[in-house]
């Protein structure tokens, strides 16, 4: 495999509805699309870095810089035996996982297309339908939260995650648990608490939550271990898990009982597979997180989600919860049983609407 041309685009799309986390409220999404060309075929990847450095240190602008100046030049025209070699070629650059992931994932799509196989097969998955949940942002009222949950349950979703922050935590969780005694329910704090809140967070313990996601600082594994020792609700790490080594440390130190895998945060499909395998060996279940992706990133996520240790429902929901229209046609849909079918066909298996890509593009770059 040889990549002889790379195109980069920066796009902005309005969200179907605003999305609020403990760190920001957003109305639209800025992201990069990357296209790799080789042997007359294309592979596509989506860079999940946001316009702002709040979820992670990376932004769409840092990813653009690192991709154009360092990452793309290090793989252009190089003979590769497979996409699994891309990560190693990029290793000289420290960090910048989201920038690396976009390029690496595009290379996996290209390799799968060259081999005329669906991406899930190349990744070692089984292509089974993926159990999907929803991530519901912070709402202005309990009534608004109820309305959102009811709409998502009516669409078929079988697992609900709500975003929490100090002042919006125990009350919405208790409220939902009372209305839905058997719902698979979880909360995500996006690093909004300190260890001082341990006793307060233990107030969630009698709600039978699946997990609490990333309660403490993004880079603090040690205090998550201290917190997990003091609360019964399983801790799941998201922001903290940006490498295989950190995942292994977090598990060994008892900092979490579940791990959220996002290929953008880990540097691509290969690193995600390695973390998936390490979790499986340690008996730690994983699920696939989401970053408000368009159908292109969403399709990558679905293929990866069919590896065997993805045993918990993911945040990979239907296109129409995010963008109307999406960049792919048809969009990704959830079925009445709450599962999503993996797109069939070669590579990521979706059809990209190039007119929509063009009209949402704010800037573009080509390697030559
Ligand atoms: O913490 O999982 C998160 C979105 C953007 C950044 C971080 C997160 C999220 C979500 C939404 O929870 C997941 C999705 O629906 O794509
Ligand atoms: Mg999260």
mmCIF file of C-alpha atoms and ligand atoms in Angstrom:
data_model
loop_
_atom_site.group_PDB
_atom_site.id
_atom_site.type_symbol
_atom_site.label_atom_id
_atom_site.label_comp_id
_atom_site.label_asym_id
_atom_site.label_seq_id
_atom_site.Cartn_x
_atom_site.Cartn_y
_atom_site.Cartn_z
ATOM 1 C CA UNK A 1 0.000 0.000 0.000
ATOM 2 C CA UNK A 2 1.254 3.409 -0.964
ATOM 3 C CA UNK A 3 -0.440 6.739 -0.267
ATOM 4 C CA UNK A 4 0.452 9.190 -3.035
ATOM 5 C CA UNK A 5 -1.881 12.085 -2.266
ATOM 6 C CA UNK A 6 -3.659 13.416 0.813
ATOM 7 C CA UNK A 7 -6.465 15.975 0.931
ATOM 8 C CA UNK A 8 -7.551 17.795 4.053
ATOM 9 C CA UNK A 9 -10.729 19.808 4.573
ATOM 10 C CA UNK A 10 -12.054 21.807 7.486
ATOM 11 C CA UNK A 11 -15.837 21.764 7.752
ATOM 12 C CA UNK A 12 -18.490 23.189 10.023
ATOM 13 C CA UNK A 13 -21.980 21.792 10.387
ATOM 14 C CA UNK A 14 -24.874 22.952 12.574
ATOM 15 C CA UNK A 15 -26.001 20.398 15.171
ATOM 16 C CA UNK A 16 -29.638 19.308 15.089
ATOM 17 C CA UNK A 17 -29.839 20.531 18.708
ATOM 18 C CA UNK A 18 -27.302 22.184 21.010
ATOM 19 C CA UNK A 19 -25.164 19.807 23.082
ATOM 20 C CA UNK A 20 -24.133 20.800 26.608
ATOM 21 C CA UNK A 21 -21.484 19.112 28.741
ATOM 22 C CA UNK A 22 -19.839 20.193 31.997
ATOM 23 C CA UNK A 23 -17.230 22.040 29.891
ATOM 24 C CA UNK A 24 -19.209 23.754 27.083
ATOM 25 C CA UNK A 25 -22.453 24.232 25.205
ATOM 26 C CA UNK A 26 -22.083 23.869 21.423
ATOM 27 C CA UNK A 27 -24.432 24.691 18.556
ATOM 28 C CA UNK A 28 -22.258 23.543 15.684
ATOM 29 C CA UNK A 29 -19.312 21.259 15.096
ATOM 30 C CA UNK A 30 -15.991 22.075 13.439
ATOM 31 C CA UNK A 31 -13.962 19.061 12.275
ATOM 32 C CA UNK A 32 -11.492 17.914 9.625
ATOM 33 C CA UNK A 33 -11.999 15.327 6.908
ATOM 34 C CA UNK A 34 -9.004 13.584 5.423
ATOM 35 C CA UNK A 35 -8.856 11.693 2.143
ATOM 36 C CA UNK A 36 -5.918 9.444 1.288
ATOM 37 C CA UNK A 37 -5.362 8.359 -2.313
ATOM 38 C CA UNK A 38 -3.517 5.231 -3.405
ATOM 39 C CA UNK A 39 -3.715 2.765 -6.307
ATOM 40 C CA UNK A 40 -6.624 4.737 -7.778
ATOM 41 C CA UNK A 41 -8.729 4.323 -4.628
ATOM 42 C CA UNK A 42 -9.614 6.612 -1.708
ATOM 43 C CA UNK A 43 -9.792 6.189 2.037
ATOM 44 C CA UNK A 44 -11.618 8.588 4.346
ATOM 45 C CA UNK A 45 -11.063 9.621 7.950
ATOM 46 C CA UNK A 46 -12.575 12.210 10.266
ATOM 47 C CA UNK A 47 -10.581 14.171 12.818
ATOM 48 C CA UNK A 48 -12.635 14.533 16.007
ATOM 49 C CA UNK A 49 -10.641 17.426 17.497
ATOM 50 C CA UNK A 50 -13.063 20.242 18.301
ATOM 51 C CA UNK A 51 -12.753 23.983 17.654
ATOM 52 C CA UNK A 52 -11.914 24.480 21.355
ATOM 53 C CA UNK A 53 -9.320 22.753 23.618
ATOM 54 C CA UNK A 54 -11.845 21.811 26.343
ATOM 55 C CA UNK A 55 -12.394 18.075 25.893
ATOM 56 C CA UNK A 56 -8.750 17.569 24.950
ATOM 57 C CA UNK A 57 -5.706 19.760 24.366
ATOM 58 C CA UNK A 58 -6.007 19.220 20.611
ATOM 59 C CA UNK A 59 -8.112 21.478 18.398
ATOM 60 C CA UNK A 60 -8.988 21.352 14.710
ATOM 61 C CA UNK A 61 -6.305 24.023 14.181
ATOM 62 C CA UNK A 62 -3.533 22.074 15.965
ATOM 63 C CA UNK A 63 -4.508 18.939 14.050
ATOM 64 C CA UNK A 64 -4.329 20.853 10.752
ATOM 65 C CA UNK A 65 -0.850 22.134 11.640
ATOM 66 C CA UNK A 66 0.514 18.770 12.762
ATOM 67 C CA UNK A 67 -1.048 16.858 9.866
ATOM 68 C CA UNK A 68 0.177 19.181 7.110
ATOM 69 C CA UNK A 69 3.657 19.863 8.558
ATOM 70 C CA UNK A 70 4.602 16.533 10.123
ATOM 71 C CA UNK A 71 2.221 13.574 9.823
ATOM 72 C CA UNK A 72 1.263 13.569 6.145
ATOM 73 C CA UNK A 73 4.896 14.088 4.971
ATOM 74 C CA UNK A 74 6.027 11.081 7.037
ATOM 75 C CA UNK A 75 3.764 8.598 5.225
ATOM 76 C CA UNK A 76 3.463 10.119 1.742
ATOM 77 C CA UNK A 77 4.954 7.871 -0.946
ATOM 78 C CA UNK A 78 6.140 5.316 1.625
ATOM 79 C CA UNK A 79 5.661 1.612 0.881
ATOM 80 C CA UNK A 80 3.512 0.166 3.636
ATOM 81 C CA UNK A 81 2.548 -3.472 4.013
ATOM 82 C CA UNK A 82 -0.629 -2.411 5.816
ATOM 83 C CA UNK A 83 -2.431 0.391 7.653
ATOM 84 C CA UNK A 84 -1.224 -1.235 10.872
ATOM 85 C CA UNK A 85 2.200 0.247 10.064
ATOM 86 C CA UNK A 86 0.984 3.837 9.959
ATOM 87 C CA UNK A 87 1.031 4.365 13.753
ATOM 88 C CA UNK A 88 4.712 3.428 13.934
ATOM 89 C CA UNK A 89 5.541 5.871 11.125
ATOM 90 C CA UNK A 90 3.888 8.674 13.100
ATOM 91 C CA UNK A 91 5.406 7.767 16.473
ATOM 92 C CA UNK A 92 8.154 10.377 16.326
ATOM 93 C CA UNK A 93 5.464 13.023 16.860
ATOM 94 C CA UNK A 94 4.493 13.180 20.527
ATOM 95 C CA UNK A 95 0.799 13.263 21.387
ATOM 96 C CA UNK A 96 -1.652 14.663 18.801
ATOM 97 C CA UNK A 97 -3.652 11.425 18.868
ATOM 98 C CA UNK A 98 -6.662 12.929 17.112
ATOM 99 C CA UNK A 99 -4.562 14.186 14.209
ATOM 100 C CA UNK A 100 -2.790 10.819 13.963
ATOM 101 C CA UNK A 101 -6.067 8.901 14.204
ATOM 102 C CA UNK A 102 -7.661 10.751 11.294
ATOM 103 C CA UNK A 103 -4.792 9.817 8.974
ATOM 104 C CA UNK A 104 -4.386 6.286 10.308
ATOM 105 C CA UNK A 105 -8.104 5.511 10.054
ATOM 106 C CA UNK A 106 -8.258 6.803 6.486
ATOM 107 C CA UNK A 107 -5.409 4.384 5.684
ATOM 108 C CA UNK A 108 -7.427 1.468 7.171
ATOM 109 C CA UNK A 109 -10.388 2.422 4.969
ATOM 110 C CA UNK A 110 -8.090 2.534 1.939
ATOM 111 C CA UNK A 111 -6.559 -0.864 2.729
ATOM 112 C CA UNK A 112 -9.984 -2.459 3.206
ATOM 113 C CA UNK A 113 -11.105 -1.023 -0.152
ATOM 114 C CA UNK A 114 -7.943 -2.290 -1.826
ATOM 115 C CA UNK A 115 -8.701 -5.744 -0.430
ATOM 116 C CA UNK A 116 -12.425 -5.452 -1.342
ATOM 117 C CA UNK A 117 -13.475 -6.244 2.197
ATOM 118 C CA UNK A 118 -15.521 -4.458 4.848
ATOM 119 C CA UNK A 119 -13.407 -2.609 7.397
ATOM 120 C CA UNK A 120 -14.713 -4.732 10.286
ATOM 121 C CA UNK A 121 -13.150 -7.803 8.731
ATOM 122 C CA UNK A 122 -9.758 -6.159 8.345
ATOM 123 C CA UNK A 123 -9.922 -4.948 11.964
ATOM 124 C CA UNK A 124 -10.758 -8.418 13.290
ATOM 125 C CA UNK A 125 -14.399 -7.773 14.195
ATOM 126 C CA UNK A 126 -17.420 -9.878 13.304
ATOM 127 C CA UNK A 127 -19.703 -7.253 11.713
ATOM 128 C CA UNK A 128 -22.585 -7.951 14.117
ATOM 129 C CA UNK A 129 -25.212 -5.222 14.682
ATOM 130 C CA UNK A 130 -23.992 -2.758 17.310
ATOM 131 C CA UNK A 131 -26.021 -2.057 20.485
ATOM 132 C CA UNK A 132 -26.475 1.681 20.670
ATOM 133 C CA UNK A 133 -27.184 4.102 23.490
ATOM 134 C CA UNK A 134 -27.575 7.870 23.576
ATOM 135 C CA UNK A 135 -25.614 10.625 25.255
ATOM 136 C CA UNK A 136 -27.981 13.330 26.478
ATOM 137 C CA UNK A 137 -26.536 16.744 27.193
ATOM 138 C CA UNK A 138 -27.287 18.841 30.269
ATOM 139 C CA UNK A 139 -30.907 20.022 30.038
ATOM 140 C CA UNK A 140 -32.540 23.241 31.250
ATOM 141 C CA UNK A 141 -35.087 21.350 33.398
ATOM 142 C CA UNK A 142 -36.162 17.889 34.544
ATOM 143 C CA UNK A 143 -39.170 18.174 32.249
ATOM 144 C CA UNK A 144 -36.906 18.813 29.249
ATOM 145 C CA UNK A 145 -34.768 15.818 30.266
ATOM 146 C CA UNK A 146 -37.823 13.582 30.487
ATOM 147 C CA UNK A 147 -38.924 14.661 27.045
ATOM 148 C CA UNK A 148 -35.523 13.849 25.501
ATOM 149 C CA UNK A 149 -35.321 10.465 27.183
ATOM 150 C CA UNK A 150 -38.834 9.555 26.071
ATOM 151 C CA UNK A 151 -38.051 10.513 22.464
ATOM 152 C CA UNK A 152 -34.832 8.449 22.441
ATOM 153 C CA UNK A 153 -36.508 5.409 24.032
ATOM 154 C CA UNK A 154 -39.298 5.663 21.434
ATOM 155 C CA UNK A 155 -36.631 5.511 18.719
ATOM 156 C CA UNK A 156 -35.416 2.193 20.150
ATOM 157 C CA UNK A 157 -32.325 3.149 22.172
ATOM 158 C CA UNK A 158 -31.875 0.874 25.159
ATOM 159 C CA UNK A 159 -29.221 2.719 27.161
ATOM 160 C CA UNK A 160 -29.230 6.323 28.331
ATOM 161 C CA UNK A 161 -26.237 8.351 29.438
ATOM 162 C CA UNK A 162 -26.801 11.791 30.901
ATOM 163 C CA UNK A 163 -24.186 14.466 31.262
ATOM 164 C CA UNK A 164 -23.728 15.710 34.813
ATOM 165 C CA UNK A 165 -21.916 18.561 36.567
ATOM 166 C CA UNK A 166 -22.031 20.003 40.083
ATOM 167 C CA UNK A 167 -25.609 21.250 40.526
ATOM 168 C CA UNK A 168 -27.012 18.859 37.884
ATOM 169 C CA UNK A 169 -26.198 15.363 39.087
ATOM 170 C CA UNK A 170 -28.066 13.487 41.850
ATOM 171 C CA UNK A 171 -31.414 15.110 41.107
ATOM 172 C CA UNK A 172 -31.685 14.281 37.369
ATOM 173 C CA UNK A 173 -30.264 10.778 37.962
ATOM 174 C CA UNK A 174 -32.758 10.071 40.787
ATOM 175 C CA UNK A 175 -35.580 11.524 38.729
ATOM 176 C CA UNK A 176 -34.873 9.238 35.769
ATOM 177 C CA UNK A 177 -34.344 6.180 37.927
ATOM 178 C CA UNK A 178 -37.725 6.726 39.579
ATOM 179 C CA UNK A 179 -39.491 7.019 36.215
ATOM 180 C CA UNK A 180 -37.526 4.144 34.610
ATOM 181 C CA UNK A 181 -36.655 1.561 37.291
ATOM 182 C CA UNK A 182 -35.107 -0.905 34.799
ATOM 183 C CA UNK A 183 -33.437 1.457 32.327
ATOM 184 C CA UNK A 184 -29.730 0.915 31.573
ATOM 185 C CA UNK A 185 -28.653 4.315 32.906
ATOM 186 C CA UNK A 186 -25.270 5.977 33.377
ATOM 187 C CA UNK A 187 -23.750 9.420 33.936
ATOM 188 C CA UNK A 188 -20.772 11.270 32.413
ATOM 189 C CA UNK A 189 -19.107 14.132 34.326
ATOM 190 C CA UNK A 190 -16.398 15.050 31.798
ATOM 191 C CA UNK A 191 -13.929 15.684 34.630
ATOM 192 C CA UNK A 192 -16.148 18.152 36.522
ATOM 193 C CA UNK A 193 -15.380 16.955 40.099
ATOM 194 C CA UNK A 194 -12.495 16.717 42.552
ATOM 195 C CA UNK A 195 -11.875 13.913 45.010
ATOM 196 C CA UNK A 196 -13.497 16.106 47.689
ATOM 197 C CA UNK A 197 -16.802 15.204 46.031
ATOM 198 C CA UNK A 198 -16.368 11.473 46.788
ATOM 199 C CA UNK A 199 -19.060 11.399 49.460
ATOM 200 C CA UNK A 200 -21.445 13.398 47.293
ATOM 201 C CA UNK A 201 -20.864 11.038 44.344
ATOM 202 C CA UNK A 202 -21.459 8.028 46.635
ATOM 203 C CA UNK A 203 -25.026 9.393 46.689
ATOM 204 C CA UNK A 204 -25.380 7.793 43.226
ATOM 205 C CA UNK A 205 -24.624 4.336 44.615
ATOM 206 C CA UNK A 206 -28.219 3.323 45.346
ATOM 207 C CA UNK A 207 -29.412 4.190 41.806
ATOM 208 C CA UNK A 208 -28.024 1.043 40.175
ATOM 209 C CA UNK A 209 -26.146 2.992 37.492
ATOM 210 C CA UNK A 210 -24.088 1.086 34.930
ATOM 211 C CA UNK A 211 -21.168 3.441 35.580
ATOM 212 C CA UNK A 212 -19.973 6.984 36.198
ATOM 213 C CA UNK A 213 -17.769 8.188 33.358
ATOM 214 C CA UNK A 214 -14.684 10.374 33.957
ATOM 215 C CA UNK A 215 -15.689 12.027 37.252
ATOM 216 C CA UNK A 216 -12.255 13.573 37.986
ATOM 217 C CA UNK A 217 -9.420 15.430 36.202
ATOM 218 C CA UNK A 218 -8.568 14.270 32.694
ATOM 219 C CA UNK A 219 -4.976 13.316 33.544
ATOM 220 C CA UNK A 220 -5.442 11.945 37.053
ATOM 221 C CA UNK A 221 -5.484 8.152 37.218
ATOM 222 C CA UNK A 222 -4.379 8.014 40.865
ATOM 223 C CA UNK A 223 -7.309 9.946 42.286
ATOM 224 C CA UNK A 224 -9.759 7.896 40.211
ATOM 225 C CA UNK A 225 -8.354 4.826 42.013
ATOM 226 C CA UNK A 226 -8.968 6.565 45.353
ATOM 227 C CA UNK A 227 -12.499 7.469 44.270
ATOM 228 C CA UNK A 228 -13.305 3.960 43.019
ATOM 229 C CA UNK A 229 -12.324 2.616 46.454
ATOM 230 C CA UNK A 230 -14.937 4.916 48.022
ATOM 231 C CA UNK A 231 -17.936 4.484 45.696
ATOM 232 C CA UNK A 232 -19.810 1.373 44.577
ATOM 233 C CA UNK A 233 -20.784 2.688 41.135
ATOM 234 C CA UNK A 234 -18.234 1.405 38.592
ATOM 235 C CA UNK A 235 -15.905 4.126 37.331
ATOM 236 C CA UNK A 236 -15.385 4.280 33.540
ATOM 237 C CA UNK A 237 -12.525 6.343 32.132
ATOM 238 C CA UNK A 238 -12.790 8.374 28.932
ATOM 239 C CA UNK A 239 -10.522 11.481 28.797
ATOM 240 C CA UNK A 240 -7.781 9.791 30.866
ATOM 241 C CA UNK A 241 -7.248 6.893 28.468
ATOM 242 C CA UNK A 242 -5.074 8.308 25.705
ATOM 243 C CA UNK A 243 -2.595 5.432 25.344
ATOM 244 C CA UNK A 244 -2.241 1.692 25.866
ATOM 245 C CA UNK A 245 0.195 2.284 28.743
ATOM 246 C CA UNK A 246 -2.244 4.541 30.611
ATOM 247 C CA UNK A 247 -5.044 2.004 30.068
ATOM 248 C CA UNK A 248 -2.892 -0.761 31.552
ATOM 249 C CA UNK A 249 -1.884 1.448 34.506
ATOM 250 C CA UNK A 250 -5.490 2.509 35.167
ATOM 251 C CA UNK A 251 -6.614 -1.119 35.251
ATOM 252 C CA UNK A 252 -3.686 -2.258 37.410
ATOM 253 C CA UNK A 253 -4.305 0.545 39.917
ATOM 254 C CA UNK A 254 -8.058 -0.063 40.151
ATOM 255 C CA UNK A 255 -8.855 3.388 38.751
ATOM 256 C CA UNK A 256 -11.725 2.044 36.631
ATOM 257 C CA UNK A 257 -13.769 -1.093 36.009
ATOM 258 C CA UNK A 258 -14.844 -0.140 32.476
ATOM 259 C CA UNK A 259 -13.092 1.694 29.622
ATOM 260 C CA UNK A 260 -14.562 3.925 26.919
ATOM 261 C CA UNK A 261 -12.699 3.483 23.626
ATOM 262 C CA UNK A 262 -12.568 6.376 21.168
ATOM 263 C CA UNK A 263 -10.101 5.881 18.326
ATOM 264 C CA UNK A 264 -9.610 9.652 18.033
ATOM 265 C CA UNK A 265 -8.441 9.897 21.635
ATOM 266 C CA UNK A 266 -6.153 6.856 21.304
ATOM 267 C CA UNK A 267 -4.539 7.589 17.932
ATOM 268 C CA UNK A 268 -6.526 5.348 15.611
ATOM 269 C CA UNK A 269 -7.734 1.816 15.007
ATOM 270 C CA UNK A 270 -4.514 -0.020 15.876
ATOM 271 C CA UNK A 271 -4.168 1.597 19.306
ATOM 272 C CA UNK A 272 -7.893 1.040 19.920
ATOM 273 C CA UNK A 273 -7.462 -2.649 19.103
ATOM 274 C CA UNK A 274 -4.518 -2.912 21.507
ATOM 275 C CA UNK A 275 -6.467 -1.244 24.335
ATOM 276 C CA UNK A 276 -9.463 -3.459 23.519
ATOM 277 C CA UNK A 277 -7.261 -6.558 23.755
ATOM 278 C CA UNK A 278 -5.578 -5.457 27.005
ATOM 279 C CA UNK A 279 -9.004 -4.822 28.554
ATOM 280 C CA UNK A 280 -10.257 -8.223 27.377
ATOM 281 C CA UNK A 281 -7.218 -9.931 28.948
ATOM 282 C CA UNK A 282 -7.894 -8.106 32.234
ATOM 283 C CA UNK A 283 -11.643 -8.867 32.230
ATOM 284 C CA UNK A 284 -12.522 -5.181 31.755
ATOM 285 C CA UNK A 285 -15.470 -4.575 29.396
ATOM 286 C CA UNK A 286 -15.260 -1.746 26.862
ATOM 287 C CA UNK A 287 -17.763 0.323 24.885
ATOM 288 C CA UNK A 288 -17.403 2.733 22.002
ATOM 289 C CA UNK A 289 -17.649 6.423 22.821
ATOM 290 C CA UNK A 290 -18.732 9.187 20.464
ATOM 291 C CA UNK A 291 -17.476 12.653 19.527
ATOM 292 C CA UNK A 292 -20.514 13.984 17.646
ATOM 293 C CA UNK A 293 -19.074 12.504 14.453
ATOM 294 C CA UNK A 294 -20.572 12.828 10.994
ATOM 295 C CA UNK A 295 -21.483 9.622 9.198
ATOM 296 C CA UNK A 296 -17.855 9.139 8.146
ATOM 297 C CA UNK A 297 -16.425 8.916 11.669
ATOM 298 C CA UNK A 298 -19.592 7.151 12.819
ATOM 299 C CA UNK A 299 -19.093 4.414 10.197
ATOM 300 C CA UNK A 300 -15.488 3.865 11.373
ATOM 301 C CA UNK A 301 -16.792 3.583 14.950
ATOM 302 C CA UNK A 302 -19.399 0.975 13.996
ATOM 303 C CA UNK A 303 -16.852 -1.282 12.309
ATOM 304 C CA UNK A 304 -14.493 -1.074 15.296
ATOM 305 C CA UNK A 305 -17.400 -1.723 17.706
ATOM 306 C CA UNK A 306 -17.749 -5.278 16.366
ATOM 307 C CA UNK A 307 -14.577 -6.486 18.080
ATOM 308 C CA UNK A 308 -15.590 -9.059 20.725
ATOM 309 C CA UNK A 309 -14.901 -7.150 23.980
ATOM 310 C CA UNK A 310 -17.269 -4.299 23.024
ATOM 311 C CA UNK A 311 -19.898 -5.868 25.281
ATOM 312 C CA UNK A 312 -21.636 -2.688 26.509
ATOM 313 C CA UNK A 313 -23.848 -0.423 24.350
ATOM 314 C CA UNK A 314 -21.901 2.462 22.792
ATOM 315 C CA UNK A 315 -22.564 6.146 22.081
ATOM 316 C CA UNK A 316 -22.678 5.460 18.321
ATOM 317 C CA UNK A 317 -26.208 6.640 17.607
ATOM 318 C CA UNK A 318 -28.107 7.449 14.394
ATOM 319 C CA UNK A 319 -27.098 10.287 12.057
ATOM 320 C CA UNK A 320 -30.311 12.221 12.536
ATOM 321 C CA UNK A 321 -29.621 12.879 16.228
ATOM 322 C CA UNK A 322 -26.690 15.041 15.064
ATOM 323 C CA UNK A 323 -26.839 16.371 11.506
ATOM 324 C CA UNK A 324 -29.713 16.843 9.076
ATOM 325 C CA UNK A 325 -28.630 16.016 6.514
ATOM 326 C CA UNK A 326 -25.516 13.999 7.370
ATOM 327 C CA UNK A 327 -22.542 13.893 4.962
ATOM 328 C CA UNK A 328 -23.458 10.326 3.960
ATOM 329 C CA UNK A 329 -26.491 9.093 2.065
ATOM 330 C CA UNK A 330 -28.312 7.156 3.342
ATOM 331 C CA UNK A 331 -27.588 8.140 6.947
ATOM 332 C CA UNK A 332 -26.964 5.673 9.757
ATOM 333 C CA UNK A 333 -30.180 4.584 11.435
ATOM 334 C CA UNK A 334 -31.090 2.845 14.656
ATOM 335 C CA UNK A 335 -33.428 -0.138 14.472
ATOM 336 C CA UNK A 336 -36.457 -0.616 16.768
ATOM 337 C CA UNK A 337 -34.413 -3.029 18.918
ATOM 338 C CA UNK A 338 -31.793 -0.346 19.644
ATOM 339 C CA UNK A 339 -29.080 -1.798 17.406
ATOM 340 C CA UNK A 340 -27.367 -0.303 14.373
ATOM 341 C CA UNK A 341 -26.352 -2.336 11.370
ATOM 342 C CA UNK A 342 -22.740 -1.966 10.272
ATOM 343 C CA UNK A 343 -22.652 -0.438 6.768
ATOM 344 C CA UNK A 344 -22.063 -3.202 4.231
ATOM 345 C CA UNK A 345 -19.751 -2.880 1.268
ATOM 346 C CA UNK A 346 -16.012 -2.388 1.182
ATOM 347 C CA UNK A 347 -14.062 -0.124 3.525
ATOM 348 C CA UNK A 348 -16.272 1.940 5.839
ATOM 349 C CA UNK A 349 -19.124 1.065 3.468
ATOM 350 C CA UNK A 350 -20.932 4.418 3.297
ATOM 351 C CA UNK A 351 -21.601 6.731 0.344
ATOM 352 C CA UNK A 352 -20.259 10.233 0.888
ATOM 353 C CA UNK A 353 -22.297 13.106 -0.529
ATOM 354 C CA UNK A 354 -19.514 15.180 -2.049
ATOM 355 C CA UNK A 355 -21.826 18.160 -2.721
ATOM 356 C CA UNK A 356 -22.632 18.367 0.980
ATOM 357 C CA UNK A 357 -18.960 18.029 1.853
ATOM 358 C CA UNK A 358 -18.135 20.855 -0.537
ATOM 359 C CA UNK A 359 -20.800 23.208 0.761
ATOM 360 C CA UNK A 360 -19.743 22.714 4.410
ATOM 361 C CA UNK A 361 -16.020 23.164 3.640
ATOM 362 C CA UNK A 362 -14.366 26.317 5.024
ATOM 363 C CA UNK A 363 -10.760 25.541 4.103
ATOM 364 C CA UNK A 364 -8.894 22.856 2.178
ATOM 365 C CA UNK A 365 -5.346 21.636 1.535
ATOM 366 C CA UNK A 366 -3.787 19.074 -0.772
ATOM 367 C CA UNK A 367 -0.357 17.442 -0.479
ATOM 368 C CA UNK A 368 0.472 18.063 -4.164
HETATM 369 O O1 LIG B 1 -17.474 12.706 26.912
HETATM 370 O O2 LIG B 1 -18.208 11.189 25.667
HETATM 371 C C1 LIG B 1 -17.949 12.368 25.846
HETATM 372 C C2 LIG B 1 -19.203 14.450 22.898
HETATM 373 C C3 LIG B 1 -18.127 15.300 22.696
HETATM 374 C C4 LIG B 1 -17.050 15.207 23.536
HETATM 375 C C5 LIG B 1 -17.029 14.271 24.571
HETATM 376 C C6 LIG B 1 -18.093 13.413 24.766
HETATM 377 C C7 LIG B 1 -19.212 13.534 23.938
HETATM 378 C C8 LIG B 1 -20.416 12.733 24.110
HETATM 379 C C9 LIG B 1 -21.335 12.601 22.934
HETATM 380 O O3 LIG B 1 -20.765 12.222 25.157
HETATM 381 C C10 LIG B 1 -21.243 11.262 22.310
HETATM 382 C C11 LIG B 1 -21.968 11.256 20.989
HETATM 383 O O4 LIG B 1 -23.196 11.220 21.030
HETATM 384 O O5 LIG B 1 -21.301 11.301 19.926
HETATM 385 MG MG1 LIG B 2 -17.219 10.941 28.063
#
